[in-house]
Each structure stands twice: as structure tokens, then as C-alpha cells.
mmCIF file of C-alpha atoms in Angstrom:
data_model
loop_
_atom_site.group_PDB
_atom_site.id
_atom_site.type_symbol
_atom_site.label_atom_id
_atom_site.label_comp_id
_atom_site.label_asym_id
_atom_site.label_seq_id
_atom_site.Cartn_x
_atom_site.Cartn_y
_atom_site.Cartn_z
ATOM 1 C CA ASP A 1 -5.927 4.386 11.096
ATOM 2 C CA ALA A 2 -6.457 3.742 14.813
ATOM 3 C CA ASP A 3 -8.045 0.380 14.019
ATOM 4 C CA VAL A 4 -4.641 -0.944 12.947
ATOM 5 C CA THR A 5 -1.875 -0.565 15.499
ATOM 6 C CA GLN A 6 1.802 -1.365 15.270
ATOM 7 C CA THR A 7 4.341 -1.828 18.026
ATOM 8 C CA PRO A 8 6.931 -0.578 18.503
ATOM 9 C CA ARG A 9 6.692 2.672 16.571
ATOM 10 C CA ASN A 10 10.434 3.127 16.574
ATOM 11 C CA ARG A 11 13.235 0.642 17.179
ATOM 12 C CA ILE A 12 16.988 0.816 16.989
ATOM 13 C CA THR A 13 18.850 -2.461 17.092
ATOM 14 C CA LYS A 14 22.193 -3.964 16.228
ATOM 15 C CA THR A 15 23.242 -6.298 13.457
ATOM 16 C CA GLY A 16 22.504 -9.926 14.270
ATOM 17 C CA LYS A 17 19.728 -9.270 16.760
ATOM 18 C CA ARG A 18 16.322 -10.873 16.474
ATOM 19 C CA ILE A 19 13.528 -8.374 16.124
ATOM 20 C CA MET A 20 9.773 -8.780 16.171
ATOM 21 C CA LEU A 21 7.331 -6.188 14.931
ATOM 22 C CA GLU A 22 3.737 -6.621 15.929
ATOM 23 C CA CYS A 23 0.502 -5.643 14.291
ATOM 24 C CA SER A 24 -2.977 -5.756 15.769
ATOM 25 C CA GLN A 25 -6.287 -4.844 14.211
ATOM 26 C CA THR A 26 -9.793 -4.346 15.531
ATOM 27 C CA LYS A 27 -11.439 -4.170 12.114
ATOM 28 C CA GLY A 28 -12.277 -7.859 12.013
ATOM 29 C CA HIS A 29 -10.537 -8.288 8.679
ATOM 30 C CA ASP A 30 -9.303 -11.656 7.511
ATOM 31 C CA ARG A 31 -6.435 -10.410 5.379
ATOM 32 C CA MET A 32 -3.261 -8.880 6.757
ATOM 33 C CA TYR A 33 -0.058 -7.678 5.093
ATOM 34 C CA TRP A 34 3.458 -6.527 5.878
ATOM 35 C CA TYR A 35 5.253 -3.964 3.701
ATOM 36 C CA ARG A 36 8.535 -2.183 3.923
ATOM 37 C CA GLN A 37 9.176 1.272 2.570
ATOM 38 C CA ASP A 38 12.566 2.614 1.563
ATOM 39 C CA PRO A 39 13.155 6.155 0.339
ATOM 40 C CA GLY A 40 12.431 6.405 -3.370
ATOM 41 C CA LEU A 41 11.238 2.821 -3.659
ATOM 42 C CA GLY A 42 7.648 3.056 -2.539
ATOM 43 C CA LEU A 43 6.185 0.123 -0.623
ATOM 44 C CA ARG A 44 7.159 -3.476 -1.215
ATOM 45 C CA LEU A 45 5.200 -6.466 -0.017
ATOM 46 C CA ILE A 46 7.023 -8.803 2.392
ATOM 47 C CA TYR A 47 4.342 -11.303 3.431
ATOM 48 C CA TYR A 48 0.608 -11.537 3.308
ATOM 49 C CA SER A 49 -1.975 -13.677 5.050
ATOM 50 C CA PHE A 50 -5.462 -14.306 3.715
ATOM 51 C CA ASP A 51 -6.532 -15.994 6.931
ATOM 52 C CA VAL A 52 -4.935 -17.549 10.017
ATOM 53 C CA LYS A 53 -3.811 -20.666 8.166
ATOM 54 C CA ASP A 54 -2.948 -19.050 4.845
ATOM 55 C CA ILE A 55 0.390 -17.233 4.791
ATOM 56 C CA ASN A 56 2.233 -16.335 1.625
ATOM 57 C CA LYS A 57 5.501 -14.777 0.594
ATOM 58 C CA GLY A 58 5.479 -11.441 -1.095
ATOM 59 C CA GLU A 59 7.984 -9.735 -3.307
ATOM 60 C CA ILE A 60 10.814 -9.489 -0.736
ATOM 61 C CA SER A 61 10.404 -12.209 1.913
ATOM 62 C CA ASP A 62 14.057 -13.234 2.259
ATOM 63 C CA GLY A 63 15.366 -12.477 5.747
ATOM 64 C CA TYR A 64 11.879 -12.192 7.218
ATOM 65 C CA SER A 65 9.360 -14.539 8.772
ATOM 66 C CA VAL A 66 5.820 -14.018 9.995
ATOM 67 C CA SER A 67 3.337 -15.461 12.426
ATOM 68 C CA ARG A 68 -0.429 -15.100 12.322
ATOM 69 C CA GLN A 69 -1.307 -15.783 15.929
ATOM 70 C CA ALA A 70 -4.971 -14.944 15.534
ATOM 71 C CA GLN A 71 -7.241 -13.168 13.114
ATOM 72 C CA ALA A 72 -6.343 -9.878 14.750
ATOM 73 C CA LYS A 73 -2.582 -10.316 15.068
ATOM 74 C CA PHE A 74 0.174 -10.619 12.491
ATOM 75 C CA SER A 75 3.822 -10.419 13.555
ATOM 76 C CA LEU A 76 6.894 -9.858 11.429
ATOM 77 C CA SER A 77 10.268 -11.180 12.572
ATOM 78 C CA LEU A 78 13.776 -10.451 11.486
ATOM 79 C CA GLU A 79 15.718 -13.477 12.684
ATOM 80 C CA SER A 80 19.112 -11.819 12.350
ATOM 81 C CA ALA A 81 18.796 -8.158 11.510
ATOM 82 C CA ILE A 82 21.159 -6.551 9.008
ATOM 83 C CA PRO A 83 21.665 -2.870 8.183
ATOM 84 C CA ASN A 84 19.913 -3.022 4.810
ATOM 85 C CA GLN A 85 16.734 -3.953 6.656
ATOM 86 C CA THR A 86 16.644 -0.427 7.993
ATOM 87 C CA ALA A 87 13.317 0.872 6.724
ATOM 88 C CA LEU A 88 9.797 1.936 7.570
ATOM 89 C CA TYR A 89 7.535 -1.088 8.033
ATOM 90 C CA PHE A 90 3.791 -0.992 7.539
ATOM 91 C CA CYS A 91 1.112 -3.452 8.428
ATOM 92 C CA ALA A 92 -2.173 -3.401 6.548
ATOM 93 C CA THR A 93 -5.491 -5.205 6.643
ATOM 94 C CA SER A 94 -8.305 -5.749 4.200
ATOM 95 C CA ASP A 95 -11.708 -7.343 4.211
ATOM 96 C CA ALA A 96 -12.643 -9.479 1.244
ATOM 97 C CA SER A 97 -15.708 -11.049 2.765
ATOM 98 C CA GLY A 98 -19.161 -10.453 1.420
ATOM 99 C CA ARG A 99 -18.053 -8.269 -1.461
ATOM 100 C CA ASP A 100 -16.413 -8.458 -4.835
ATOM 101 C CA ILE A 101 -12.952 -9.254 -3.567
ATOM 102 C CA SER A 102 -11.284 -8.078 -6.735
ATOM 103 C CA THR A 103 -11.889 -4.556 -5.457
ATOM 104 C CA ASP A 104 -10.546 -5.141 -1.960
ATOM 105 C CA THR A 105 -8.843 -2.102 -0.419
ATOM 106 C CA GLN A 106 -6.260 -1.976 2.330
ATOM 107 C CA TYR A 107 -6.111 -0.110 5.632
ATOM 108 C CA PHE A 108 -2.672 0.734 6.923
ATOM 109 C CA GLY A 109 -1.196 1.096 10.364
ATOM 110 C CA PRO A 110 1.002 4.026 11.410
ATOM 111 C CA GLY A 111 4.258 2.243 10.644
ATOM 112 C CA THR A 112 7.340 1.123 12.567
ATOM 113 C CA ARG A 113 10.628 2.832 11.897
ATOM 114 C CA LEU A 114 13.401 0.274 12.275
ATOM 115 C CA THR A 115 17.076 1.133 12.306
ATOM 116 C CA VAL A 116 19.681 -1.617 12.224
ATOM 117 C CA LEU A 117 23.160 -0.457 13.184
ATOM 118 C CA LEU B 1 0.387 -8.283 -11.855
ATOM 119 C CA ALA B 2 0.646 -5.165 -13.960
ATOM 120 C CA LYS B 3 3.376 -2.739 -12.989
ATOM 121 C CA THR B 4 2.719 0.941 -13.126
ATOM 122 C CA THR B 5 4.618 4.032 -14.193
ATOM 123 C CA GLN B 6 3.967 7.445 -12.689
ATOM 124 C CA PRO B 7 5.781 10.783 -12.728
ATOM 125 C CA ILE B 8 8.183 11.035 -9.827
ATOM 126 C CA SER B 9 6.970 14.464 -8.749
ATOM 127 C CA MET B 10 4.602 17.285 -9.609
ATOM 128 C CA ASP B 11 4.194 20.853 -8.434
ATOM 129 C CA SER B 12 0.957 22.779 -8.213
ATOM 130 C CA TYR B 13 -0.547 25.834 -6.564
ATOM 131 C CA GLU B 14 -3.447 26.079 -4.216
ATOM 132 C CA GLY B 15 -6.795 26.172 -5.976
ATOM 133 C CA GLN B 16 -5.595 24.458 -9.128
ATOM 134 C CA GLU B 17 -6.816 21.158 -10.493
ATOM 135 C CA VAL B 18 -4.138 18.481 -10.489
ATOM 136 C CA ASN B 19 -4.079 15.506 -12.829
ATOM 137 C CA ILE B 20 -1.697 12.622 -12.170
ATOM 138 C CA THR B 21 -1.433 10.013 -14.883
ATOM 139 C CA CYS B 22 -0.427 6.405 -14.376
ATOM 140 C CA SER B 23 0.596 4.032 -17.166
ATOM 141 C CA HIS B 24 -0.209 0.334 -16.858
ATOM 142 C CA ASN B 25 0.271 -1.207 -20.277
ATOM 143 C CA ASN B 26 0.029 -4.812 -19.051
ATOM 144 C CA ILE B 27 -3.241 -4.467 -17.166
ATOM 145 C CA ALA B 28 -5.225 -7.687 -17.125
ATOM 146 C CA THR B 29 -8.927 -8.119 -17.740
ATOM 147 C CA ASN B 30 -9.786 -8.611 -14.074
ATOM 148 C CA ASP B 31 -7.511 -5.888 -12.721
ATOM 149 C CA TYR B 32 -8.872 -2.847 -10.955
ATOM 150 C CA ILE B 33 -7.077 0.494 -10.663
ATOM 151 C CA THR B 34 -6.696 1.906 -7.176
ATOM 152 C CA TRP B 35 -5.102 5.100 -5.911
ATOM 153 C CA TYR B 36 -3.694 5.675 -2.447
ATOM 154 C CA GLN B 37 -2.442 8.827 -0.733
ATOM 155 C CA GLN B 38 0.408 8.881 1.756
ATOM 156 C CA PHE B 39 1.449 11.709 4.055
ATOM 157 C CA PRO B 40 4.932 11.715 5.611
ATOM 158 C CA SER B 41 5.333 9.216 8.438
ATOM 159 C CA GLN B 42 1.861 7.778 7.884
ATOM 160 C CA GLY B 43 0.517 4.704 6.166
ATOM 161 C CA PRO B 44 -1.135 5.022 2.755
ATOM 162 C CA ARG B 45 -4.836 5.822 2.644
ATOM 163 C CA PHE B 46 -7.323 4.701 -0.003
ATOM 164 C CA ILE B 47 -8.571 7.495 -2.278
ATOM 165 C CA ILE B 48 -10.451 6.005 -5.193
ATOM 166 C CA GLN B 49 -10.847 2.889 -7.281
ATOM 167 C CA GLY B 50 -12.208 2.112 -10.718
ATOM 168 C CA TYR B 51 -12.399 -0.379 -13.543
ATOM 169 C CA LYS B 52 -13.337 1.689 -16.580
ATOM 170 C CA THR B 53 -14.616 5.095 -17.708
ATOM 171 C CA LYS B 54 -15.007 7.569 -14.855
ATOM 172 C CA VAL B 55 -15.409 7.297 -11.120
ATOM 173 C CA THR B 56 -15.963 10.243 -8.800
ATOM 174 C CA ASN B 57 -16.144 10.523 -5.041
ATOM 175 C CA GLU B 58 -15.970 13.376 -2.568
ATOM 176 C CA VAL B 59 -12.191 13.530 -2.811
ATOM 177 C CA ALA B 60 -11.201 12.873 -6.410
ATOM 178 C CA SER B 61 -12.120 11.636 -9.861
ATOM 179 C CA LEU B 62 -10.563 8.779 -11.754
ATOM 180 C CA PHE B 63 -10.562 8.708 -15.541
ATOM 181 C CA ILE B 64 -9.862 5.449 -17.355
ATOM 182 C CA PRO B 65 -9.809 5.291 -21.174
ATOM 183 C CA ALA B 66 -11.337 2.433 -23.098
ATOM 184 C CA ASP B 67 -8.059 0.535 -23.528
ATOM 185 C CA ARG B 68 -7.378 0.805 -19.740
ATOM 186 C CA LYS B 69 -3.641 1.121 -20.339
ATOM 187 C CA SER B 70 -3.525 4.299 -18.329
ATOM 188 C CA SER B 71 -5.540 6.179 -15.751
ATOM 189 C CA THR B 72 -5.658 9.744 -14.471
ATOM 190 C CA LEU B 73 -6.313 10.805 -10.920
ATOM 191 C CA SER B 74 -7.855 14.253 -10.809
ATOM 192 C CA LEU B 75 -7.796 16.344 -7.625
ATOM 193 C CA PRO B 76 -10.020 19.417 -7.892
ATOM 194 C CA ARG B 77 -8.849 22.684 -6.359
ATOM 195 C CA VAL B 78 -5.941 21.357 -4.323
ATOM 196 C CA SER B 79 -4.892 22.844 -1.019
ATOM 197 C CA LEU B 80 -1.643 22.721 0.914
ATOM 198 C CA SER B 81 -2.948 19.690 2.796
ATOM 199 C CA ASP B 82 -3.006 17.700 -0.438
ATOM 200 C CA THR B 83 0.795 17.671 -0.469
ATOM 201 C CA ALA B 84 1.536 13.955 -0.329
ATOM 202 C CA VAL B 85 2.700 10.969 -2.334
ATOM 203 C CA TYR B 86 0.082 9.381 -4.569
ATOM 204 C CA TYR B 87 0.324 5.729 -5.562
ATOM 205 C CA CYS B 88 -1.370 4.016 -8.456
ATOM 206 C CA LEU B 89 -1.947 0.292 -8.076
ATOM 207 C CA VAL B 90 -3.277 -2.163 -10.595
ATOM 208 C CA GLY B 91 -4.310 -5.644 -9.632
ATOM 209 C CA ASP B 92 -6.847 -8.249 -8.751
ATOM 210 C CA MET B 93 -7.125 -8.993 -5.072
ATOM 211 C CA ARG B 94 -8.586 -12.429 -5.601
ATOM 212 C CA ARG B 95 -6.548 -15.161 -3.969
ATOM 213 C CA ARG B 96 -5.235 -16.960 -7.028
ATOM 214 C CA ASN B 97 -4.027 -13.749 -8.648
ATOM 215 C CA PHE B 98 -2.394 -12.198 -5.633
ATOM 216 C CA ASN B 99 1.189 -13.207 -6.315
ATOM 217 C CA LYS B 100 2.710 -9.797 -6.001
ATOM 218 C CA PHE B 101 1.284 -6.432 -5.237
ATOM 219 C CA TYR B 102 3.130 -3.407 -6.506
ATOM 220 C CA PHE B 103 2.816 0.018 -4.992
ATOM 221 C CA GLY B 104 5.571 1.498 -7.098
ATOM 222 C CA SER B 105 7.383 4.684 -6.204
ATOM 223 C CA GLY B 106 4.391 6.977 -6.406
ATOM 224 C CA THR B 107 4.115 10.634 -7.407
ATOM 225 C CA LYS B 108 5.150 13.250 -4.904
ATOM 226 C CA LEU B 109 2.735 16.160 -5.224
ATOM 227 C CA ASN B 110 3.926 19.466 -3.830
ATOM 228 C CA VAL B 111 1.227 22.105 -3.471
ATOM 229 C CA LYS B 112 2.503 25.637 -3.106
ATOM 230 C CA PRO B 113 0.686 28.666 -1.660
#
């Protein structure tokens, strides 16, 4: 979905390096999410943010941190990358305003493929 | 949140109807059932969502029995372009219930010519 962009699209780094993955959206959505995807494991939620001041840990937040710089931007950081953080990372957004938020659906970015050597 | 169980993979041929069933025995009263489609190297894309009985849109139908412990995604007359992974999610997106959100492993559908 072109309304949700992720940078970089591919990154190779070394163990111990600090890495930041960025997500931007033009959909005007309040909610943003970070997932990682490993082969055979589907997507797992790392962090989610319901608005700029509301950030929450997901299922697998250890080793990651996030920053919600503005409504449109949500960054994921790996403070000290390790090889088992090699994965495909997706950002997503959703809009719970003005509707029954129990039915909220998510819009995903194209993903960032991260390799930690 | 309710976890889901889906078949790991399914094969079909072009023109056939495909039904993918998802089990969610611990579904809660306020949970909705949502299906996403994912092509290789792309993010998942919303297909359909429902709460009970049957929902149909231009892409698929979703059948949910009265006990809501399972659901079936039905894709009519599939084509090669429907080859993808299909995820079933069960949950309530409201703030106080959004502790975890499980996509699961999904079902890899392989459509053959």
C-alpha cells in the first residue's frame, strides 16, 4: 500500500550495530504497528501505538524500542542487533476513529528485509 | 486474545472453489474474525471480516457457525493470482483488549493451472 512506506527496504548489518527502521503513513491513521515475520511463524507483533503518546509492547518487544515522532511516523530501533533478529519487518496502520473500533482493519507497508550478520 | 489454528497448506486448481477453515475455540464475545491475504515479499492485505453467520464481498465469502468456534473463508473460482498465504485473525481491536494480536502461521494456498 503506497500510503504506508518503509525505509530502508533492505538492510544488512553486523552484530552489535544500532539499526533504525522507519515507517511513514499518509493515511491520517492514529494507530501504528510494527511486526516481524519469520519463515513458518507468520507475523508477530513487536510494538503498537494507539496515538502519539500511547505506545505499548506487543508479543515480542525484547531487544526492540520504538519512537512515535508524529502521527505519521513510527520508528523501530534495534539497539544492538543480533543474528536472530534477521527477519522481514512490517509496519501497519489502522484508523479506529468514527467507527466501531472492534472491527478495525490494518494497512501494511511493503516491509523491510533485515539481515544481521 | 483467541489463538487460531489453520491448515498449513492447501492445493487447488484454477476455476475451483477453495474453502479454508480456521479454528478459534476460545473466541470471546466481542471478538471479530478477520482474514488477510499475503503475497510473497508484500505486506498482508485485508480480505474480509465478520462476526456471525455469513459475510460476502467482491472477493470472498466468510461463513461463521452459530457457536463461532470456527470460520471458513471461501474463494470462488480461484485463479493463479490467488496463490498466497491466508491468515485468520480473531480479536477485538478496542484499546483495553488489545494485549496481543496473533496472525498465526497462515495457510499457504497453491493454485495450479
